[in-house]
Short mmCIF file of C-alpha atoms in Angstrom, two decimals:
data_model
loop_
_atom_site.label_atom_id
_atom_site.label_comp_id
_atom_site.label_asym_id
_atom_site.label_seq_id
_atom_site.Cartn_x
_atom_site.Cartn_y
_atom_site.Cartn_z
CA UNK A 8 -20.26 -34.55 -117.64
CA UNK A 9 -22.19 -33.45 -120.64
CA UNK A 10 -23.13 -29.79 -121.83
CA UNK A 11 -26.98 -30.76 -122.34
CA UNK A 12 -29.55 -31.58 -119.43
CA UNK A 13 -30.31 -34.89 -118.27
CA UNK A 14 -33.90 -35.94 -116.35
CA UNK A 15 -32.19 -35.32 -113.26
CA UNK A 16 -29.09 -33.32 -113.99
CA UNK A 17 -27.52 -29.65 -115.24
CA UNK A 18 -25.25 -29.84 -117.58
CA UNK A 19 -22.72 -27.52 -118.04
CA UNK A 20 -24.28 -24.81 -119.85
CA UNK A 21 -27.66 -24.78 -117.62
CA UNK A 22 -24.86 -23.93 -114.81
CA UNK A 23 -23.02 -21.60 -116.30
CA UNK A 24 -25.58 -19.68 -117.46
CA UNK A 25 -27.03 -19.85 -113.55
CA UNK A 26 -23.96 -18.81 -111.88
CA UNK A 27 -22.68 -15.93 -114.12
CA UNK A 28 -26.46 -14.66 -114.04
CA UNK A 29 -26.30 -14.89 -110.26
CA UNK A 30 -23.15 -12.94 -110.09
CA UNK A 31 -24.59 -10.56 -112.82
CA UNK A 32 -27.87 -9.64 -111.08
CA UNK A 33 -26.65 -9.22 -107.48
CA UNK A 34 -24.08 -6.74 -108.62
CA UNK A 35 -26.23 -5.26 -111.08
CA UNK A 36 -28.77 -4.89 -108.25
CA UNK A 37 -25.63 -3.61 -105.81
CA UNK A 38 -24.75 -0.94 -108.60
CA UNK A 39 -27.90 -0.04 -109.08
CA UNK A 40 -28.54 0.76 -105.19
CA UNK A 41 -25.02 2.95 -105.39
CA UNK A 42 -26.62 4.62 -108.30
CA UNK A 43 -29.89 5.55 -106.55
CA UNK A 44 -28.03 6.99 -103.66
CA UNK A 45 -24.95 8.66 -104.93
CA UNK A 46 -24.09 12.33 -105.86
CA UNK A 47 -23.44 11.71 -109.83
CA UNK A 48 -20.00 13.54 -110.91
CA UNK A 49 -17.52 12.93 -113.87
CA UNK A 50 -15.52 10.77 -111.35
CA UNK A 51 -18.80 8.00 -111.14
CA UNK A 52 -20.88 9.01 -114.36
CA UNK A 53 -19.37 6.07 -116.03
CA UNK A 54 -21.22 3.54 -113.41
CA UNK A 55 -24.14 4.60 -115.03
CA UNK A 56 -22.53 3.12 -118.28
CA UNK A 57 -21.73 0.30 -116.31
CA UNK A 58 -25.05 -0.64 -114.96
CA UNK A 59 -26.22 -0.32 -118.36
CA UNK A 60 -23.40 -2.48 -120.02
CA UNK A 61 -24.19 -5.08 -117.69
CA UNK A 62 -27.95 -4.97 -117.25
CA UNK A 63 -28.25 -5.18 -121.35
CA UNK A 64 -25.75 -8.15 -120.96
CA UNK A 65 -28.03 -10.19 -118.27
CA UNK A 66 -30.86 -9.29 -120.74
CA UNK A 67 -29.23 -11.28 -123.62
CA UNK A 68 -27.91 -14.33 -121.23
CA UNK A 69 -31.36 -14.76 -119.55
CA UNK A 70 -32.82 -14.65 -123.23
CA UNK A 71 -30.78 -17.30 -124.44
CA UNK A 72 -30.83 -19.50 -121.83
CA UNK A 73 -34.41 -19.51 -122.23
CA UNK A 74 -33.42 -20.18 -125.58
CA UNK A 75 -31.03 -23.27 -124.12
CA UNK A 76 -33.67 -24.22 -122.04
CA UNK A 77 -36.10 -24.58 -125.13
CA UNK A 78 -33.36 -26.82 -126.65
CA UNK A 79 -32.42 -28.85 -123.69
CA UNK A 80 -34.75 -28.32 -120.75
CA UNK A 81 -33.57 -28.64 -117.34
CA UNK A 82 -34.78 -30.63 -114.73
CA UNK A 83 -37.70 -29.97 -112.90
CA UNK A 84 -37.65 -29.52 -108.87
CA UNK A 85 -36.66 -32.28 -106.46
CA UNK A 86 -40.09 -31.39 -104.78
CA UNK A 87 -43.40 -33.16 -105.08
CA UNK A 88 -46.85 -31.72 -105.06
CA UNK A 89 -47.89 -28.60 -104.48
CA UNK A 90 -44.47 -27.63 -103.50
CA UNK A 91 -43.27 -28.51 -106.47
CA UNK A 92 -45.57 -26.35 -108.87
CA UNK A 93 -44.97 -23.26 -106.04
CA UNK A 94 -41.14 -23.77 -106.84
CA UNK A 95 -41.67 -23.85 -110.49
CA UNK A 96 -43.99 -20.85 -110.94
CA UNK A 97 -41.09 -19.17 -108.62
CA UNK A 98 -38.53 -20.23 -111.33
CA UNK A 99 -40.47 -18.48 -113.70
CA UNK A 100 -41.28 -15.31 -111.93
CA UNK A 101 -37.61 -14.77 -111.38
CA UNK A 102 -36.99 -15.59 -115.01
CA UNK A 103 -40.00 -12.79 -115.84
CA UNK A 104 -38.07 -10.34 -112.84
CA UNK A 105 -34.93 -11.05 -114.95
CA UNK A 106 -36.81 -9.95 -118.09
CA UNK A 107 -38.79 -6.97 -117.13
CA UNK A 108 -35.99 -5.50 -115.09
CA UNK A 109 -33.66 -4.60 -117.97
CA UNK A 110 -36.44 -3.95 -120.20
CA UNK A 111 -37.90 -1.25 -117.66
CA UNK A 112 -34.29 0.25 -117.58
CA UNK A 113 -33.94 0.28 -121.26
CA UNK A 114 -36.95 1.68 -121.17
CA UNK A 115 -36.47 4.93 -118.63
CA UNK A 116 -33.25 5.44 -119.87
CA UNK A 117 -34.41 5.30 -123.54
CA UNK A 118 -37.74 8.29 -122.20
CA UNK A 119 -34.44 10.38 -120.43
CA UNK A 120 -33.64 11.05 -124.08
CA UNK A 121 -30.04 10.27 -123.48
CA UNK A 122 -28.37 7.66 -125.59
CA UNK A 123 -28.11 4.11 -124.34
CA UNK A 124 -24.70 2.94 -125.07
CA UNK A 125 -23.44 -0.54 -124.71
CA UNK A 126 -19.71 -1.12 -123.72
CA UNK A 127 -19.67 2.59 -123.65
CA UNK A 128 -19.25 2.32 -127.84
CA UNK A 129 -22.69 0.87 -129.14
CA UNK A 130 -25.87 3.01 -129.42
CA UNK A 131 -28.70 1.21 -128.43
CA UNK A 132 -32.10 1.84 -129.53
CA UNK A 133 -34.06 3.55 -127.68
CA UNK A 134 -37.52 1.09 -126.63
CA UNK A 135 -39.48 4.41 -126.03
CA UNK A 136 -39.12 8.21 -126.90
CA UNK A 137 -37.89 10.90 -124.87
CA UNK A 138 -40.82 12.14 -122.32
CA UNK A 139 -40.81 12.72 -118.97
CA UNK A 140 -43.51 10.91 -117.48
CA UNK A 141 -42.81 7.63 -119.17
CA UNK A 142 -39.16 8.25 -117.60
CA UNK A 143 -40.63 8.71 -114.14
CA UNK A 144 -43.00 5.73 -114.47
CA UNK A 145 -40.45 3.01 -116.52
CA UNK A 146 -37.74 3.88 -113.58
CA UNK A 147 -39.99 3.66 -110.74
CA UNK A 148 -41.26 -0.18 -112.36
CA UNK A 149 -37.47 -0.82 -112.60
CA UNK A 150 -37.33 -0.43 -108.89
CA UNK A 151 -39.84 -2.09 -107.87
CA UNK A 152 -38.71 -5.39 -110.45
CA UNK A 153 -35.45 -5.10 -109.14
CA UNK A 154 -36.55 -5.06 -105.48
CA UNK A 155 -39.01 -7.85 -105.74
CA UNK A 156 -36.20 -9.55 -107.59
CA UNK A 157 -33.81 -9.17 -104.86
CA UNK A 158 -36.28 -10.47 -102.44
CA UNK A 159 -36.83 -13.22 -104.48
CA UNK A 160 -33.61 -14.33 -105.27
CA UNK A 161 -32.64 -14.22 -101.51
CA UNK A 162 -35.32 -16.40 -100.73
CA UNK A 163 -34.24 -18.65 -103.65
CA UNK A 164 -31.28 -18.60 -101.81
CA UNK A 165 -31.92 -19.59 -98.54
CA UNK A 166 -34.36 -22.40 -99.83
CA UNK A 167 -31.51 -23.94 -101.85
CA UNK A 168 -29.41 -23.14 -98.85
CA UNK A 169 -31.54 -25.02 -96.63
CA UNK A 170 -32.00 -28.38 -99.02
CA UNK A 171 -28.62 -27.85 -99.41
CA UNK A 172 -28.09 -28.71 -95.95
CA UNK A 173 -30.86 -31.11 -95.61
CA UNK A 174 -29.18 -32.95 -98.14
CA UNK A 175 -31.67 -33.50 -100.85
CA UNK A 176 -28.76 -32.49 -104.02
CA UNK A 177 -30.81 -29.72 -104.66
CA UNK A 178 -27.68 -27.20 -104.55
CA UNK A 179 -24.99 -29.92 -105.50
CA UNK A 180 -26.65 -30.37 -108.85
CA UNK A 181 -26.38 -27.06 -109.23
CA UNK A 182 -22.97 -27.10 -108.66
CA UNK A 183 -21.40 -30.42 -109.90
CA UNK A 184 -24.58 -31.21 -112.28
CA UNK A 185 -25.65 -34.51 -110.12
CA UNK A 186 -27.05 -35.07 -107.29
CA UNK B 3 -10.96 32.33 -123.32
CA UNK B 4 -9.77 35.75 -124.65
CA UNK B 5 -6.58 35.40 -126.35
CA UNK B 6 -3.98 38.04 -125.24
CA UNK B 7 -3.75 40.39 -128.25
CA UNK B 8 -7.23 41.26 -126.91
CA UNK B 9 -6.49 42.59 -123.44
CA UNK B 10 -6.36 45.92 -123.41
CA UNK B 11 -9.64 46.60 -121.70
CA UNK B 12 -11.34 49.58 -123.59
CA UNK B 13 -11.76 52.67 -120.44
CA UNK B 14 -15.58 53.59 -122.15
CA UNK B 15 -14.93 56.85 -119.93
CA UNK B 16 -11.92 58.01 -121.70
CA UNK B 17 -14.11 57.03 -124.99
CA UNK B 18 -12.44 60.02 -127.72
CA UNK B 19 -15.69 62.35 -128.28
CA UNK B 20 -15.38 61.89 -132.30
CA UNK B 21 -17.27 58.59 -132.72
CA UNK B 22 -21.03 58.32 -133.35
CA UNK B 23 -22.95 55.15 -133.11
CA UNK B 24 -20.60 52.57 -134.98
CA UNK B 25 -22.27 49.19 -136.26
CA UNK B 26 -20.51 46.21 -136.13
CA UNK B 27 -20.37 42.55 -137.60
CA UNK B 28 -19.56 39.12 -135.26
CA UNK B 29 -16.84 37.01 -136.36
CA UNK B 30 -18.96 33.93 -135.44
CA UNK B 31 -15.95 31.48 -136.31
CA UNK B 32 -13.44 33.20 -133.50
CA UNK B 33 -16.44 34.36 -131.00
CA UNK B 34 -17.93 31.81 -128.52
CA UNK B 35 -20.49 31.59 -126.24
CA UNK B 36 -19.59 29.67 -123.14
CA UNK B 37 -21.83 28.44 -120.17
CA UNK B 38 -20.50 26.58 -117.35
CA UNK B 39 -22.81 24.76 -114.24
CA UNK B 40 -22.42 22.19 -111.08
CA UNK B 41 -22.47 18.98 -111.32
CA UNK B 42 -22.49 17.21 -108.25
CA UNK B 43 -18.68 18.06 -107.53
CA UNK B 44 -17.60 18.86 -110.65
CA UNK B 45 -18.57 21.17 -113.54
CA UNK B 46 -20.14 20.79 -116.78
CA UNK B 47 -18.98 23.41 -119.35
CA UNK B 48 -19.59 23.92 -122.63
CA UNK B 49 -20.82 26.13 -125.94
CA UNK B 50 -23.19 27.30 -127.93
CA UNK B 51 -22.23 28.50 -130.99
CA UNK B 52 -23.24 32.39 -132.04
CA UNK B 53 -25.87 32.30 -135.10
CA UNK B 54 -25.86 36.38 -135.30
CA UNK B 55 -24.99 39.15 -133.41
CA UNK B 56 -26.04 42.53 -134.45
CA UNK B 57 -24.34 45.40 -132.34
CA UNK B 58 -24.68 48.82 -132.04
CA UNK B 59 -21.63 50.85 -129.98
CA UNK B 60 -21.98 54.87 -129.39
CA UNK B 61 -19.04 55.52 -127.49
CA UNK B 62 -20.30 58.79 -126.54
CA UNK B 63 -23.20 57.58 -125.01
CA UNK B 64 -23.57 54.02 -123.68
CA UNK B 65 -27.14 54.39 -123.69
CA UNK B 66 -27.09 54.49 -127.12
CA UNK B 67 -25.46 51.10 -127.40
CA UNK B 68 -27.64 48.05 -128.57
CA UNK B 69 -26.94 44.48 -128.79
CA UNK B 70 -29.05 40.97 -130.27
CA UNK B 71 -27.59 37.90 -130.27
CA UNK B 72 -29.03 34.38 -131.31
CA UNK B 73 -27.42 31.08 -130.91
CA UNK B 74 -28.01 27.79 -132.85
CA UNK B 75 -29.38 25.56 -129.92
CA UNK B 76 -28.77 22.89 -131.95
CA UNK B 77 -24.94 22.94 -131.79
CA UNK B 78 -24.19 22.84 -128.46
CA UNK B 79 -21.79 21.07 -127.16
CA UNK B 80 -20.51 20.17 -123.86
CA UNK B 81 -17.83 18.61 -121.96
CA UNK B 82 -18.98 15.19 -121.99
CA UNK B 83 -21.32 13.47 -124.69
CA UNK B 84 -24.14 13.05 -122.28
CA UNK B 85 -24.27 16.35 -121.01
CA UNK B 86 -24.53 17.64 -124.51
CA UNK B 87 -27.28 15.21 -125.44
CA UNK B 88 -29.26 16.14 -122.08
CA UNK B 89 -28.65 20.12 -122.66
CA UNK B 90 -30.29 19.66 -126.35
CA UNK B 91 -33.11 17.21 -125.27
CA UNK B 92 -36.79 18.04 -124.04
CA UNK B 93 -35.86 18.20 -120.62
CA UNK B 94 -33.58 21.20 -120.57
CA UNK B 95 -33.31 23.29 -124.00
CA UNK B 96 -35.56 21.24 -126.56
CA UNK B 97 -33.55 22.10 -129.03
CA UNK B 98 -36.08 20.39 -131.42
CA UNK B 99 -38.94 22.86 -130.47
CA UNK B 100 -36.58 25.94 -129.84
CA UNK B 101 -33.52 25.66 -132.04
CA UNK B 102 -32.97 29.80 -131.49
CA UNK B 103 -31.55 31.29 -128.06
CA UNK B 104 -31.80 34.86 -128.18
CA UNK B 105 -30.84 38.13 -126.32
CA UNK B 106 -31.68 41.32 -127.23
CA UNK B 107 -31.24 44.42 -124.97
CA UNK B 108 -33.24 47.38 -123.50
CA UNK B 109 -31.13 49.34 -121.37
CA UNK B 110 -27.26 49.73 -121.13
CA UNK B 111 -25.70 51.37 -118.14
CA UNK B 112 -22.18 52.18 -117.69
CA UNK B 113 -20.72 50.50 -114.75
CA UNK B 114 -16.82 51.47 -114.09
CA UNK B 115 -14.94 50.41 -117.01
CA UNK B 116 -18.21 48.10 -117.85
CA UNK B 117 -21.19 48.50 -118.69
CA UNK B 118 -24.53 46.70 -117.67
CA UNK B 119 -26.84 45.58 -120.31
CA UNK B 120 -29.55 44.72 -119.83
CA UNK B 121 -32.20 42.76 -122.04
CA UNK B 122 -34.61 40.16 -122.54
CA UNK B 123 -33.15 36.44 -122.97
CA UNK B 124 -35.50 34.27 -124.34
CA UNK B 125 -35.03 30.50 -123.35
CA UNK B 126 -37.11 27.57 -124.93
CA UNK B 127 -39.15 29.99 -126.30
CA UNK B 128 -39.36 31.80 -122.45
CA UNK B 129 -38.54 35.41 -122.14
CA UNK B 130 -37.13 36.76 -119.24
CA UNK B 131 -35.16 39.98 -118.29
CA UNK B 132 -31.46 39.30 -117.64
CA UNK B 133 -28.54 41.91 -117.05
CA UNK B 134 -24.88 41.09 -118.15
CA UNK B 135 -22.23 42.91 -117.46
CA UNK B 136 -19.73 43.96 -120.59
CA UNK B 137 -16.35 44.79 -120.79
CA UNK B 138 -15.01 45.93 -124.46
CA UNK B 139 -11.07 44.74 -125.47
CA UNK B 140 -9.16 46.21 -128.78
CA UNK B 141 -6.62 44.09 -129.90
CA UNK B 142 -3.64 44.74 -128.35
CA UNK B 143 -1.03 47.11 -130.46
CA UNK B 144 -3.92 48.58 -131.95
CA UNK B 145 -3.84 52.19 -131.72
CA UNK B 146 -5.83 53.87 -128.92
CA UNK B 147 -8.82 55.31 -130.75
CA UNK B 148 -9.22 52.15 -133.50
CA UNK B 149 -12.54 50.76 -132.65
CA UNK B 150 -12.12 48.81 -136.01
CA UNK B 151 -12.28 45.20 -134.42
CA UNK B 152 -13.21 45.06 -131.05
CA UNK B 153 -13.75 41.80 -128.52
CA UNK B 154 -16.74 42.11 -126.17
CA UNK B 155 -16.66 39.94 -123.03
CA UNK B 156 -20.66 39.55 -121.63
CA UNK B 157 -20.84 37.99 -118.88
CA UNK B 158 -23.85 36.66 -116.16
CA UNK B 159 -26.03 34.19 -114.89
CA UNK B 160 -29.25 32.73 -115.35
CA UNK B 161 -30.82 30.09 -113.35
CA UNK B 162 -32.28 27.70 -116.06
CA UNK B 163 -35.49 26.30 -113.94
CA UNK B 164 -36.91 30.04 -114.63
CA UNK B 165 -36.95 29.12 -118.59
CA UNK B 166 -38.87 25.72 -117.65
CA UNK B 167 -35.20 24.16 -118.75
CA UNK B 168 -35.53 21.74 -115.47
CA UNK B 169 -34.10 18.88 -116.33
CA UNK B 170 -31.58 16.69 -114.03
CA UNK B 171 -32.58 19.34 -111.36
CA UNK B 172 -30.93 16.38 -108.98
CA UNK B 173 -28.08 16.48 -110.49
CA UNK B 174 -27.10 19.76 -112.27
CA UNK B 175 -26.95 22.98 -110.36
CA UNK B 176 -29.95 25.69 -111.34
CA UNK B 177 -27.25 28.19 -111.87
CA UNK B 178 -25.57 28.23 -115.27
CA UNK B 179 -22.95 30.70 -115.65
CA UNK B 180 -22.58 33.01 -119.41
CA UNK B 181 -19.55 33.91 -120.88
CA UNK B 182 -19.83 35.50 -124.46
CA UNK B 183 -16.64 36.43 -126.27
CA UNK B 184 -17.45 38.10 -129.20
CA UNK B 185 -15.14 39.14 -131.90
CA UNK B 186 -16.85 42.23 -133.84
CA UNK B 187 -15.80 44.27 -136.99
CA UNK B 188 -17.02 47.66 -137.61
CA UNK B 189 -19.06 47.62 -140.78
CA UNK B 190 -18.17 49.34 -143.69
#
């Protein structure tokens, strides 16, 4: 079972990357719903932090996976036709989603004119300065990224779900690498 | 906040008749200027630190009594790093913009043992008419007519939305509380 892609296959680091992203933008999304919702106090300011640490973190892994995926690209879908170039442009919308998201939280967070730290130790740069509006309008894109993104990815889901059960290997690759 | 040597709370009635108006210097190291508001549950708290204060006491006559005060924006601090970055920013003081908080007062009543002064606070470069109420301490052991070094306690509210300072109005309460404890020397 090798790290690197094969013409049909995940290797190890394709899956990785997949599953720890999965887990990363579900609760990031999660989080992020708590966030919108909650009174903020001392008690929960630092889930703010949080959401940050880890939204800044899915921002690097999706980058270098792209990265991975330049060096060893993956397999394309077990689809044919039409189907098959619908499933791929879906790929890449939820790799733009996973792209824009972070960068349109940066971004708000950076027009709040509040630091942006990382681990809750690391300043980050802000992408934009301080200003109201662009605050308003960089958080509201966030929301809508991360919404379509959670539509999209359930979708993703079920599909995978469902050749999963039809028994195509679409899901065991994902899991065991091969079909 | 005031430190016990400074309790004795000065009776302005039984003021001795000998003093005229009396100027005074801050000690800005031991004075502070203390603001406290809600957040969600909890509190934020904090300080500003006092830039000048220039005070005027005729213990005679309240009336007589005048007080300015300006406070370095810029060195605010608060009880948690964020709040302290969002009190400075443009959303709430712009400290950039209006580095200088000031109060300076038109009318002081006596109230009871306090006195009411009232003034014009100007906020982000917004001037509005606020009244504080002020107590006078002399350090305790002094004797009863030294006015040498005195503490004044001001004390009031302001709601912050009425200088334009708006920010976080989901989060942070409108209300911000104002406790000044001043430590003042008469000159000369």
């Amino acid at each position: 079972m090798g790290l690197r892609n094969g013409p049909e296959s995940f290797g190890l680091v394709s899956r990785l990357f997949h599953w720890l992203m999965a887990i990363l933008v579900l609760s990031l999304i999660a989080l992020g719903l708590r966030l919108s919702s909650m009174e903020p106090g001392l008690s929960n300011l630092w889930l703010y932090g949080l959401h940050k640490t880890l939204g800044l973190t899915a921002l690097g892994l999706v980058l270098l996976r792209i990265l991975w995926h330049l060096i060893s690209p993956p397999p394309g879908p077990m689809a044919t036709g039409w189907e098959r170039l619908f499933i791929k442009a879906w790929h890449w919308t939820l790799y733009a989603l996973m792209i824009a998201t972070p960068i349109a939280g940066w971004a708000g967070s950076s027009a709040s004119g509040i630091d942006t730290l990382y681990a809750e130790t690391f300043v980050v740069p802000p992408l934009v300065e301080a200003d109201e509006t662009s605050e308003f309008v960089w958080f509201i894109l966030h929301e809508i990224f991360a919404k379509t993104l959670l539509g999209m990815v359930i979708i993703h889901m079920l599909a995978a779900l469902r050749r999963g059960m039809a028994g195509d290997g679409t899901l065991t690759r994902m899991l065991r690498g091969k079909a | 906040m005031l430190r016990p040597r400074h309790l004795a709370l000065l009776a302005l009635l039984a003021a001795p008749a000998s003093a005229a108006v009396v100027d005074y210097q801050l000690d800005p190291i031991a004075s502070t200027v203390a603001f406290e508001t809600d957040f969600g549950p909890d509190l934020i708290t904090g300080t500003i630190p006092l830039e000048l204060a220039d005070l005027s006491l005729d213990f005679d006559n309240v009336a007589n009594c005048t007080v300015e005060v300006a406070l370095d924006v810029t060195g605010a601090k608060a009880s948690f790093p964020f709040a302290a970055q969002a009190l400075k920013g443009p959303k709430v003081l712009d400290a950039k913009a209006h580095p200088r908080m000031t109060f300076a007062s038109t009318s002081v009543r006596r109230a009871g043992d306090a006195a009411d002064v009232t003034g014009n606070l100007t906020i982000r470069g917004v001037t509005r008419p606020v009244t504080l109420k002020a107590q006078l301490f002399r350090p305790q052991g002094s004797a009863a007519g030294d006015f040498s070094h005195l503490t004044v306690k001001l004390t009031g509210r302001v709601n912050r939305s009425d200088f334009g300072a708006t920010g976080w109005a989901d989060m942070v309460g409108d209300e911000v509380r104002i406790i000044i404890t001043a430590h003042i020397d008469a000159k000369g």
